[in-house]
């Protein structure tokens, strides 16, 4: 496992832990989930989707496919992985893929 994958895995596991619990239980300023505080009820759909993205990214790390876009197969770029470790698409693809829904 490369350094990038190890770092990403650490981030993803920490994120998943914080998402699996309520913000009050977390009490960790590093695990920012601002939306939970601004809305009276937690958005389970968003959280489920994010957890699925995190699990998919962890699976890609396990399979040695981490860091490549699932749409075009091109490299994600270090900055993007650092910003969004669970990202599925490269910057070139993310716009039109997400537009399609
Ligand atoms: Zn792409």
mmCIF file of N, CA, C and O and ligand atoms in Angstrom:
data_model
loop_
_atom_site.group_PDB
_atom_site.id
_atom_site.type_symbol
_atom_site.label_atom_id
_atom_site.label_comp_id
_atom_site.label_asym_id
_atom_site.label_seq_id
_atom_site.Cartn_x
_atom_site.Cartn_y
_atom_site.Cartn_z
ATOM 1 N N UNK A 1 0.852 -1.198 0.000
ATOM 2 C CA UNK A 1 0.000 0.000 0.000
ATOM 3 C C UNK A 1 0.886 1.245 0.000
ATOM 4 O O UNK A 1 1.827 1.342 0.774
ATOM 5 N N UNK A 2 0.602 2.173 -0.900
ATOM 6 C CA UNK A 2 1.412 3.387 -0.991
ATOM 7 C C UNK A 2 1.087 4.334 0.159
ATOM 8 O O UNK A 2 0.091 4.174 0.868
ATOM 9 N N UNK A 3 1.935 5.321 0.296
ATOM 10 C CA UNK A 3 1.732 6.338 1.329
ATOM 11 C C UNK A 3 0.394 7.052 1.122
ATOM 12 O O UNK A 3 -0.346 7.307 2.062
ATOM 13 N N UNK A 4 0.088 7.351 -0.143
ATOM 14 C CA UNK A 4 -1.165 8.046 -0.457
ATOM 15 C C UNK A 4 -2.357 7.200 -0.031
ATOM 16 O O UNK A 4 -3.309 7.686 0.582
ATOM 17 N N UNK A 5 -2.293 5.903 -0.358
ATOM 18 C CA UNK A 5 -3.391 5.008 -0.003
ATOM 19 C C UNK A 5 -3.528 4.872 1.508
ATOM 20 O O UNK A 5 -4.632 4.851 2.043
ATOM 21 N N UNK A 6 -2.399 4.777 2.202
ATOM 22 C CA UNK A 6 -2.429 4.646 3.658
ATOM 23 C C UNK A 6 -3.038 5.891 4.301
ATOM 24 O O UNK A 6 -3.864 5.791 5.209
ATOM 25 N N UNK A 7 -2.640 7.062 3.801
ATOM 26 C CA UNK A 7 -3.198 8.312 4.330
ATOM 27 C C UNK A 7 -4.698 8.397 4.067
ATOM 28 O O UNK A 7 -5.484 8.760 4.938
ATOM 29 N N UNK A 8 -5.089 8.055 2.849
ATOM 30 C CA UNK A 8 -6.499 8.127 2.469
ATOM 31 C C UNK A 8 -7.322 7.161 3.315
ATOM 32 O O UNK A 8 -8.418 7.486 3.767
ATOM 33 N N UNK A 9 -6.779 5.967 3.513
ATOM 34 C CA UNK A 9 -7.492 4.952 4.286
ATOM 35 C C UNK A 9 -7.753 5.442 5.713
ATOM 36 O O UNK A 9 -8.843 5.298 6.258
ATOM 37 N N UNK A 10 -6.718 6.055 6.287
ATOM 38 C CA UNK A 10 -6.842 6.599 7.635
ATOM 39 C C UNK A 10 -7.957 7.643 7.689
ATOM 40 O O UNK A 10 -8.806 7.628 8.577
ATOM 41 N N UNK A 11 -7.929 8.569 6.710
ATOM 42 C CA UNK A 11 -8.946 9.624 6.660
ATOM 43 C C UNK A 11 -10.343 9.041 6.495
ATOM 44 O O UNK A 11 -11.293 9.458 7.157
ATOM 45 N N UNK A 12 -10.461 8.068 5.597
ATOM 46 C CA UNK A 12 -11.773 7.491 5.300
ATOM 47 C C UNK A 12 -12.338 6.743 6.502
ATOM 48 O O UNK A 12 -13.520 6.842 6.806
ATOM 49 N N UNK A 13 -11.478 6.009 7.187
ATOM 50 C CA UNK A 13 -11.951 5.257 8.360
ATOM 51 C C UNK A 13 -12.393 6.212 9.461
ATOM 52 O O UNK A 13 -13.403 5.981 10.124
ATOM 53 N N UNK A 14 -11.649 7.303 9.636
ATOM 54 C CA UNK A 14 -12.010 8.274 10.668
ATOM 55 C C UNK A 14 -13.334 8.941 10.314
ATOM 56 O O UNK A 14 -14.194 9.142 11.158
ATOM 57 N N UNK A 15 -13.484 9.277 9.036
ATOM 58 C CA UNK A 15 -14.710 9.911 8.562
ATOM 59 C C UNK A 15 -15.897 8.981 8.759
ATOM 60 O O UNK A 15 -16.981 9.399 9.172
ATOM 61 N N UNK A 16 -15.701 7.710 8.440
ATOM 62 C CA UNK A 16 -16.798 6.756 8.562
ATOM 63 C C UNK A 16 -17.231 6.611 10.015
ATOM 64 O O UNK A 16 -18.415 6.527 10.317
ATOM 65 N N UNK A 17 -16.229 6.580 10.909
ATOM 66 C CA UNK A 17 -16.563 6.504 12.337
ATOM 67 C C UNK A 17 -17.397 7.698 12.759
ATOM 68 O O UNK A 17 -18.370 7.566 13.484
ATOM 69 N N UNK A 18 -17.009 8.893 12.304
ATOM 70 C CA UNK A 18 -17.713 10.093 12.738
ATOM 71 C C UNK A 18 -19.112 10.148 12.129
ATOM 72 O O UNK A 18 -20.039 10.647 12.753
ATOM 73 N N UNK A 19 -19.282 9.626 10.917
ATOM 74 C CA UNK A 19 -20.605 9.627 10.286
ATOM 75 C C UNK A 19 -21.528 8.604 10.922
ATOM 76 O O UNK A 19 -22.741 8.762 10.910
ATOM 77 N N UNK A 20 -20.965 7.551 11.459
ATOM 78 C CA UNK A 20 -21.778 6.482 12.021
ATOM 79 C C UNK A 20 -22.358 6.856 13.378
ATOM 80 O O UNK A 20 -23.225 6.179 13.885
ATOM 81 N N UNK A 21 -21.847 7.933 13.949
ATOM 82 C CA UNK A 21 -22.361 8.359 15.245
ATOM 83 C C UNK A 21 -22.981 9.737 15.117
ATOM 84 O O UNK A 21 -22.755 10.437 14.151
ATOM 85 N N UNK A 22 -23.748 10.141 16.115
ATOM 86 C CA UNK A 22 -24.314 11.478 16.094
ATOM 87 C C UNK A 22 -23.223 12.485 16.423
ATOM 88 O O UNK A 22 -22.261 12.165 17.115
ATOM 89 N N UNK A 23 -23.360 13.732 15.951
ATOM 90 C CA UNK A 23 -22.315 14.739 16.176
ATOM 91 C C UNK A 23 -22.057 14.968 17.655
ATOM 92 O O UNK A 23 -20.923 15.254 18.052
ATOM 93 N N UNK A 24 -23.083 14.852 18.485
ATOM 94 C CA UNK A 24 -22.918 15.077 19.911
ATOM 95 C C UNK A 24 -21.974 14.038 20.518
ATOM 96 O O UNK A 24 -21.165 14.333 21.387
ATOM 97 N N UNK A 25 -22.088 12.824 20.028
ATOM 98 C CA UNK A 25 -21.220 11.757 20.527
ATOM 99 C C UNK A 25 -19.787 11.924 20.055
ATOM 100 O O UNK A 25 -18.855 11.560 20.749
ATOM 101 N N UNK A 26 -19.639 12.441 18.833
ATOM 102 C CA UNK A 26 -18.313 12.558 18.248
ATOM 103 C C UNK A 26 -17.466 13.545 19.038
ATOM 104 O O UNK A 26 -16.387 13.201 19.518
ATOM 105 N N UNK A 27 -17.975 14.787 19.164
ATOM 106 C CA UNK A 27 -17.262 15.796 19.926
ATOM 107 C C UNK A 27 -15.857 16.051 19.422
ATOM 108 O O UNK A 27 -14.973 16.427 20.170
ATOM 109 N N UNK A 28 -15.662 15.834 18.134
ATOM 110 C CA UNK A 28 -14.332 15.977 17.554
ATOM 111 C C UNK A 28 -14.373 17.096 16.515
ATOM 112 O O UNK A 28 -15.021 16.957 15.489
ATOM 113 N N UNK A 29 -13.702 18.208 16.784
ATOM 114 C CA UNK A 29 -13.756 19.327 15.841
ATOM 115 C C UNK A 29 -13.153 18.999 14.481
ATOM 116 O O UNK A 29 -13.469 19.642 13.489
ATOM 117 N N UNK A 30 -12.311 17.973 14.433
ATOM 118 C CA UNK A 30 -11.724 17.582 13.149
ATOM 119 C C UNK A 30 -12.761 16.903 12.263
ATOM 120 O O UNK A 30 -12.679 16.971 11.042
ATOM 121 N N UNK A 31 -13.743 16.257 12.908
ATOM 122 C CA UNK A 31 -14.789 15.582 12.150
ATOM 123 C C UNK A 31 -15.957 16.540 11.969
ATOM 124 O O UNK A 31 -16.976 16.426 12.614
ATOM 125 N N UNK A 32 -15.786 17.488 11.078
ATOM 126 C CA UNK A 32 -16.806 18.504 10.896
ATOM 127 C C UNK A 32 -17.938 17.986 10.037
ATOM 128 O O UNK A 32 -17.728 17.542 8.919
ATOM 129 N N UNK A 33 -19.115 18.056 10.555
ATOM 130 C CA UNK A 33 -20.293 17.688 9.783
ATOM 131 C C UNK A 33 -21.323 18.758 10.078
ATOM 132 O O UNK A 33 -22.303 18.551 10.773
ATOM 133 N N UNK A 34 -21.062 19.963 9.550
ATOM 134 C CA UNK A 34 -21.849 21.153 9.882
ATOM 135 C C UNK A 34 -23.318 21.012 9.602
ATOM 136 O O UNK A 34 -24.145 21.563 10.308
ATOM 137 N N UNK A 35 -23.674 20.246 8.568
ATOM 138 C CA UNK A 35 -25.079 20.140 8.185
ATOM 139 C C UNK A 35 -25.940 19.556 9.300
ATOM 140 O O UNK A 35 -27.100 19.880 9.431
ATOM 141 N N UNK A 36 -25.343 18.681 10.071
ATOM 142 C CA UNK A 36 -26.097 18.059 11.165
ATOM 143 C C UNK A 36 -26.530 19.098 12.180
ATOM 144 O O UNK A 36 -27.587 18.980 12.774
ATOM 145 N N UNK A 37 -25.704 20.110 12.359
ATOM 146 C CA UNK A 37 -26.023 21.116 13.366
ATOM 147 C C UNK A 37 -27.053 22.105 12.851
ATOM 148 O O UNK A 37 -27.835 22.644 13.610
ATOM 149 N N UNK A 38 -27.056 22.354 11.547
ATOM 150 C CA UNK A 38 -27.925 23.386 11.005
ATOM 151 C C UNK A 38 -29.316 22.849 10.672
ATOM 152 O O UNK A 38 -30.235 23.617 10.468
ATOM 153 N N UNK A 39 -29.495 21.539 10.622
ATOM 154 C CA UNK A 39 -30.810 20.980 10.326
ATOM 155 C C UNK A 39 -31.315 20.218 11.544
ATOM 156 O O UNK A 39 -30.551 19.541 12.218
ATOM 157 N N UNK A 40 -32.627 20.345 11.830
ATOM 158 C CA UNK A 40 -33.189 19.688 13.030
ATOM 159 C C UNK A 40 -33.104 18.173 12.959
ATOM 160 O O UNK A 40 -32.880 17.533 13.974
ATOM 161 N N UNK A 41 -33.285 17.592 11.786
ATOM 162 C CA UNK A 41 -33.178 16.134 11.671
ATOM 163 C C UNK A 41 -31.999 15.789 10.772
ATOM 164 O O UNK A 41 -31.770 16.444 9.766
ATOM 165 N N UNK A 42 -31.256 14.764 11.138
ATOM 166 C CA UNK A 42 -30.115 14.365 10.305
ATOM 167 C C UNK A 42 -30.587 13.882 8.939
ATOM 168 O O UNK A 42 -31.651 13.274 8.840
ATOM 169 N N UNK A 43 -29.826 14.154 7.901
ATOM 170 C CA UNK A 43 -30.200 13.691 6.564
ATOM 171 C C UNK A 43 -29.670 12.285 6.301
ATOM 172 O O UNK A 43 -28.560 12.116 5.831
ATOM 173 N N UNK A 44 -30.481 11.266 6.600
ATOM 174 C CA UNK A 44 -29.989 9.889 6.489
ATOM 175 C C UNK A 44 -29.573 9.529 5.068
ATOM 176 O O UNK A 44 -28.629 8.783 4.876
ATOM 177 N N UNK A 45 -30.285 10.060 4.063
ATOM 178 C CA UNK A 45 -29.958 9.733 2.672
ATOM 179 C C UNK A 45 -28.545 10.218 2.341
ATOM 180 O O UNK A 45 -27.741 9.481 1.785
ATOM 181 N N UNK A 46 -28.240 11.475 2.725
ATOM 182 C CA UNK A 46 -26.908 12.019 2.457
ATOM 183 C C UNK A 46 -25.833 11.209 3.162
ATOM 184 O O UNK A 46 -24.777 10.932 2.603
ATOM 185 N N UNK A 47 -26.126 10.870 4.407
ATOM 186 C CA UNK A 47 -25.140 10.137 5.187
ATOM 187 C C UNK A 47 -24.937 8.752 4.604
ATOM 188 O O UNK A 47 -23.808 8.278 4.470
ATOM 189 N N UNK A 48 -26.050 8.107 4.228
ATOM 190 C CA UNK A 48 -25.928 6.778 3.614
ATOM 191 C C UNK A 48 -25.087 6.836 2.347
ATOM 192 O O UNK A 48 -24.253 5.975 2.110
ATOM 193 N N UNK A 49 -25.328 7.880 1.545
ATOM 194 C CA UNK A 49 -24.589 7.996 0.294
ATOM 195 C C UNK A 49 -23.103 8.230 0.562
ATOM 196 O O UNK A 49 -22.243 7.669 -0.100
ATOM 197 N N UNK A 50 -22.838 9.072 1.558
ATOM 198 C CA UNK A 50 -21.431 9.347 1.865
ATOM 199 C C UNK A 50 -20.743 8.098 2.402
ATOM 200 O O UNK A 50 -19.604 7.806 2.032
ATOM 201 N N UNK A 51 -21.457 7.356 3.265
ATOM 202 C CA UNK A 51 -20.881 6.106 3.781
ATOM 203 C C UNK A 51 -20.615 5.131 2.633
ATOM 204 O O UNK A 51 -19.591 4.432 2.630
ATOM 205 N N UNK A 52 -21.516 5.081 1.655
ATOM 206 C CA UNK A 52 -21.324 4.191 0.507
ATOM 207 C C UNK A 52 -20.095 4.616 -0.291
ATOM 208 O O UNK A 52 -19.306 3.773 -0.742
ATOM 209 N N UNK A 53 -19.928 5.946 -0.464
ATOM 210 C CA UNK A 53 -18.755 6.452 -1.179
ATOM 211 C C UNK A 53 -17.475 6.087 -0.445
ATOM 212 O O UNK A 53 -16.472 5.709 -1.062
ATOM 213 N N UNK A 54 -17.519 6.216 0.883
ATOM 214 C CA UNK A 54 -16.341 5.903 1.687
ATOM 215 C C UNK A 54 -16.014 4.416 1.583
ATOM 216 O O UNK A 54 -14.860 4.034 1.383
ATOM 217 N N UNK A 55 -17.043 3.570 1.680
ATOM 218 C CA UNK A 55 -16.813 2.124 1.562
ATOM 219 C C UNK A 55 -16.266 1.764 0.186
ATOM 220 O O UNK A 55 -15.383 0.904 0.058
ATOM 221 N N UNK A 56 -16.786 2.425 -0.849
ATOM 222 C CA UNK A 56 -16.313 2.144 -2.203
ATOM 223 C C UNK A 56 -14.847 2.546 -2.345
ATOM 224 O O UNK A 56 -14.057 1.836 -2.974
ATOM 225 N N UNK A 57 -14.488 3.679 -1.743
ATOM 226 C CA UNK A 57 -13.096 4.127 -1.824
ATOM 227 C C UNK A 57 -12.191 3.159 -1.069
ATOM 228 O O UNK A 57 -11.095 2.823 -1.543
ATOM 229 N N UNK A 58 -12.643 2.685 0.094
ATOM 230 C CA UNK A 58 -11.857 1.715 0.864
ATOM 231 C C UNK A 58 -11.679 0.423 0.062
ATOM 232 O O UNK A 58 -10.601 -0.180 0.071
ATOM 233 N N UNK A 59 -12.726 0.020 -0.652
ATOM 234 C CA UNK A 59 -12.633 -1.187 -1.480
ATOM 235 C C UNK A 59 -11.621 -0.974 -2.606
ATOM 236 O O UNK A 59 -10.850 -1.883 -2.937
ATOM 237 N N UNK A 60 -11.618 0.229 -3.191
ATOM 238 C CA UNK A 60 -10.663 0.510 -4.268
ATOM 239 C C UNK A 60 -9.228 0.480 -3.743
ATOM 240 O O UNK A 60 -8.317 0.047 -4.443
ATOM 241 N N UNK A 61 -9.050 0.953 -2.523
ATOM 242 C CA UNK A 61 -7.709 0.891 -1.926
ATOM 243 C C UNK A 61 -7.277 -0.569 -1.785
ATOM 244 O O UNK A 61 -6.160 -0.944 -2.148
ATOM 245 N N UNK A 62 -8.207 -1.409 -1.292
ATOM 246 C CA UNK A 62 -7.911 -2.835 -1.106
ATOM 247 C C UNK A 62 -7.538 -3.501 -2.419
ATOM 248 O O UNK A 62 -6.661 -4.366 -2.473
ATOM 249 N N UNK A 63 -8.229 -3.086 -3.484
ATOM 250 C CA UNK A 63 -8.033 -3.731 -4.784
ATOM 251 C C UNK A 63 -6.894 -3.095 -5.578
ATOM 252 O O UNK A 63 -6.614 -3.525 -6.694
ATOM 253 N N UNK A 64 -6.273 -2.065 -5.004
ATOM 254 C CA UNK A 64 -5.159 -1.425 -5.696
ATOM 255 C C UNK A 64 -5.584 -0.544 -6.843
ATOM 256 O O UNK A 64 -4.797 -0.243 -7.730
ATOM 257 N N UNK A 65 -6.866 -0.115 -6.841
ATOM 258 C CA UNK A 65 -7.363 0.727 -7.920
ATOM 259 C C UNK A 65 -7.591 2.158 -7.447
ATOM 260 O O UNK A 65 -8.204 2.958 -8.139
ATOM 261 N N UNK A 66 -7.141 2.466 -6.245
ATOM 262 C CA UNK A 66 -7.417 3.780 -5.685
ATOM 263 C C UNK A 66 -6.648 4.872 -6.422
ATOM 264 O O UNK A 66 -5.502 4.664 -6.814
ATOM 265 N N UNK A 67 -7.300 6.025 -6.605
ATOM 266 C CA UNK A 67 -6.621 7.160 -7.223
ATOM 267 C C UNK A 67 -6.893 7.305 -8.702
ATOM 268 O O UNK A 67 -6.401 8.224 -9.330
ATOM 269 N N UNK A 68 -7.708 6.393 -9.260
ATOM 270 C CA UNK A 68 -8.090 6.536 -10.663
ATOM 271 C C UNK A 68 -9.587 6.793 -10.759
ATOM 272 O O UNK A 68 -10.370 6.289 -9.957
ATOM 273 N N UNK A 69 -9.956 7.573 -11.748
ATOM 274 C CA UNK A 69 -11.351 7.939 -11.981
ATOM 275 C C UNK A 69 -12.136 6.698 -12.426
ATOM 276 O O UNK A 69 -11.686 5.968 -13.314
ATOM 277 N N UNK A 70 -13.313 6.457 -11.801
ATOM 278 C CA UNK A 70 -14.094 5.272 -12.173
ATOM 279 C C UNK A 70 -14.801 5.471 -13.508
ATOM 280 O O UNK A 70 -15.321 4.529 -14.091
ATOM 281 N N UNK A 71 -14.817 6.695 -14.001
ATOM 282 C CA UNK A 71 -15.460 6.959 -15.296
ATOM 283 C C UNK A 71 -14.468 6.816 -16.453
ATOM 284 O O UNK A 71 -14.704 6.049 -17.386
ATOM 285 N N UNK A 72 -13.343 7.555 -16.395
ATOM 286 C CA UNK A 72 -12.419 7.564 -17.527
ATOM 287 C C UNK A 72 -11.150 6.757 -17.247
ATOM 288 O O UNK A 72 -10.366 6.493 -18.156
ATOM 289 N N UNK A 73 -10.948 6.362 -15.980
ATOM 290 C CA UNK A 73 -9.771 5.572 -15.651
ATOM 291 C C UNK A 73 -8.495 6.386 -15.539
ATOM 292 O O UNK A 73 -7.414 5.844 -15.340
ATOM 293 N N UNK A 74 -8.621 7.691 -15.677
ATOM 294 C CA UNK A 74 -7.453 8.564 -15.583
ATOM 295 C C UNK A 74 -7.090 8.844 -14.139
ATOM 296 O O UNK A 74 -7.856 8.530 -13.221
ATOM 297 N N UNK A 75 -5.926 9.416 -13.906
ATOM 298 C CA UNK A 75 -5.497 9.727 -12.543
ATOM 299 C C UNK A 75 -6.312 10.863 -11.926
ATOM 300 O O UNK A 75 -6.697 11.801 -12.619
ATOM 301 N N UNK A 76 -6.589 10.749 -10.632
ATOM 302 C CA UNK A 76 -7.388 11.744 -9.920
ATOM 303 C C UNK A 76 -6.609 13.018 -9.634
ATOM 304 O O UNK A 76 -7.164 14.096 -9.615
ATOM 305 N N UNK A 77 -5.339 12.867 -9.345
ATOM 306 C CA UNK A 77 -4.550 14.020 -8.910
ATOM 307 C C UNK A 77 -4.502 14.082 -7.399
ATOM 308 O O UNK A 77 -5.495 13.858 -6.717
ATOM 309 N N UNK A 78 -3.316 14.337 -6.890
ATOM 310 C CA UNK A 78 -3.094 14.309 -5.448
ATOM 311 C C UNK A 78 -3.955 15.320 -4.701
ATOM 312 O O UNK A 78 -4.529 15.012 -3.658
ATOM 313 N N UNK A 79 -4.050 16.531 -5.250
ATOM 314 C CA UNK A 79 -4.797 17.578 -4.546
ATOM 315 C C UNK A 79 -6.250 17.166 -4.359
ATOM 316 O O UNK A 79 -6.842 17.400 -3.311
ATOM 317 N N UNK A 80 -6.827 16.557 -5.397
ATOM 318 C CA UNK A 80 -8.228 16.150 -5.317
ATOM 319 C C UNK A 80 -8.402 15.045 -4.280
ATOM 320 O O UNK A 80 -9.347 15.054 -3.503
ATOM 321 N N UNK A 81 -7.485 14.093 -4.254
ATOM 322 C CA UNK A 81 -7.587 12.999 -3.289
ATOM 323 C C UNK A 81 -7.427 13.507 -1.860
ATOM 324 O O UNK A 81 -8.053 12.993 -0.938
ATOM 325 N N UNK A 82 -6.578 14.519 -1.706
ATOM 326 C CA UNK A 82 -6.392 15.063 -0.362
ATOM 327 C C UNK A 82 -7.636 15.822 0.088
ATOM 328 O O UNK A 82 -7.997 15.800 1.258
ATOM 329 N N UNK A 83 -8.288 16.498 -0.870
ATOM 330 C CA UNK A 83 -9.484 17.276 -0.538
ATOM 331 C C UNK A 83 -10.680 16.360 -0.323
ATOM 332 O O UNK A 83 -11.455 16.538 0.610
ATOM 333 N N UNK A 84 -10.851 15.366 -1.224
ATOM 334 C CA UNK A 84 -11.998 14.459 -1.165
ATOM 335 C C UNK A 84 -11.494 13.043 -1.345
ATOM 336 O O UNK A 84 -11.466 12.519 -2.459
ATOM 337 N N UNK A 85 -11.078 12.400 -0.245
ATOM 338 C CA UNK A 85 -10.473 11.067 -0.371
ATOM 339 C C UNK A 85 -11.421 10.028 -0.967
ATOM 340 O O UNK A 85 -10.966 9.040 -1.533
ATOM 341 N N UNK A 86 -12.746 10.246 -0.817
ATOM 342 C CA UNK A 86 -13.694 9.242 -1.320
ATOM 343 C C UNK A 86 -14.184 9.565 -2.737
ATOM 344 O O UNK A 86 -15.081 8.898 -3.247
ATOM 345 N N UNK A 87 -13.570 10.587 -3.386
ATOM 346 C CA UNK A 87 -14.021 10.985 -4.726
ATOM 347 C C UNK A 87 -13.938 9.814 -5.703
ATOM 348 O O UNK A 87 -12.982 9.049 -5.698
ATOM 349 N N UNK A 88 -14.995 9.676 -6.541
ATOM 350 C CA UNK A 88 -15.023 8.604 -7.539
ATOM 351 C C UNK A 88 -14.510 9.088 -8.890
ATOM 352 O O UNK A 88 -14.041 8.290 -9.690
ATOM 353 N N UNK A 89 -14.677 10.386 -9.154
ATOM 354 C CA UNK A 89 -14.390 10.889 -10.499
ATOM 355 C C UNK A 89 -13.306 11.952 -10.456
ATOM 356 O O UNK A 89 -13.171 12.671 -9.466
ATOM 357 N N UNK A 90 -12.557 12.053 -11.548
ATOM 358 C CA UNK A 90 -11.587 13.123 -11.679
ATOM 359 C C UNK A 90 -12.328 14.433 -11.937
ATOM 360 O O UNK A 90 -13.530 14.438 -12.217
ATOM 361 N N UNK A 91 -11.604 15.535 -11.860
ATOM 362 C CA UNK A 91 -12.234 16.837 -12.025
ATOM 363 C C UNK A 91 -12.865 16.977 -13.404
ATOM 364 O O UNK A 91 -13.891 17.628 -13.564
ATOM 365 N N UNK A 92 -12.248 16.379 -14.412
ATOM 366 C CA UNK A 92 -12.774 16.495 -15.773
ATOM 367 C C UNK A 92 -14.125 15.795 -15.887
ATOM 368 O O UNK A 92 -14.988 16.221 -16.650
ATOM 369 N N UNK A 93 -14.330 14.715 -15.142
ATOM 370 C CA UNK A 93 -15.552 13.919 -15.258
ATOM 371 C C UNK A 93 -16.636 14.336 -14.271
ATOM 372 O O UNK A 93 -17.811 14.168 -14.557
ATOM 373 N N UNK A 94 -16.253 14.863 -13.114
ATOM 374 C CA UNK A 94 -17.214 15.017 -12.025
ATOM 375 C C UNK A 94 -18.377 15.915 -12.415
ATOM 376 O O UNK A 94 -19.520 15.639 -12.068
ATOM 377 N N UNK A 95 -18.113 16.953 -13.214
ATOM 378 C CA UNK A 95 -19.159 17.896 -13.604
ATOM 379 C C UNK A 95 -20.299 17.237 -14.352
ATOM 380 O O UNK A 95 -21.429 17.239 -13.891
ATOM 381 N N UNK A 96 -19.987 16.602 -15.482
ATOM 382 C CA UNK A 96 -21.086 16.055 -16.281
ATOM 383 C C UNK A 96 -21.652 14.773 -15.715
ATOM 384 O O UNK A 96 -22.812 14.467 -15.925
ATOM 385 N N UNK A 97 -20.845 13.997 -14.966
ATOM 386 C CA UNK A 97 -21.373 12.790 -14.330
ATOM 387 C C UNK A 97 -22.428 13.169 -13.296
ATOM 388 O O UNK A 97 -23.502 12.584 -13.248
ATOM 389 N N UNK A 98 -22.143 14.194 -12.485
ATOM 390 C CA UNK A 98 -23.086 14.563 -11.439
ATOM 391 C C UNK A 98 -24.289 15.300 -12.012
ATOM 392 O O UNK A 98 -25.374 15.247 -11.458
ATOM 393 N N UNK A 99 -24.127 15.972 -13.128
ATOM 394 C CA UNK A 99 -25.260 16.618 -13.784
ATOM 395 C C UNK A 99 -26.304 15.597 -14.211
ATOM 396 O O UNK A 99 -27.493 15.820 -14.125
ATOM 397 N N UNK A 100 -25.798 14.453 -14.666
ATOM 398 C CA UNK A 100 -26.711 13.398 -15.101
ATOM 399 C C UNK A 100 -27.490 12.813 -13.929
ATOM 400 O O UNK A 100 -28.511 12.201 -14.095
ATOM 401 N N UNK A 101 -26.979 12.983 -12.727
ATOM 402 C CA UNK A 101 -27.697 12.501 -11.543
ATOM 403 C C UNK A 101 -27.189 11.188 -11.121
ATOM 404 O O UNK A 101 -27.569 10.136 -11.370
HETATM 405 ZN ZN1 LIG B 1 -12.389 10.975 -15.253
#
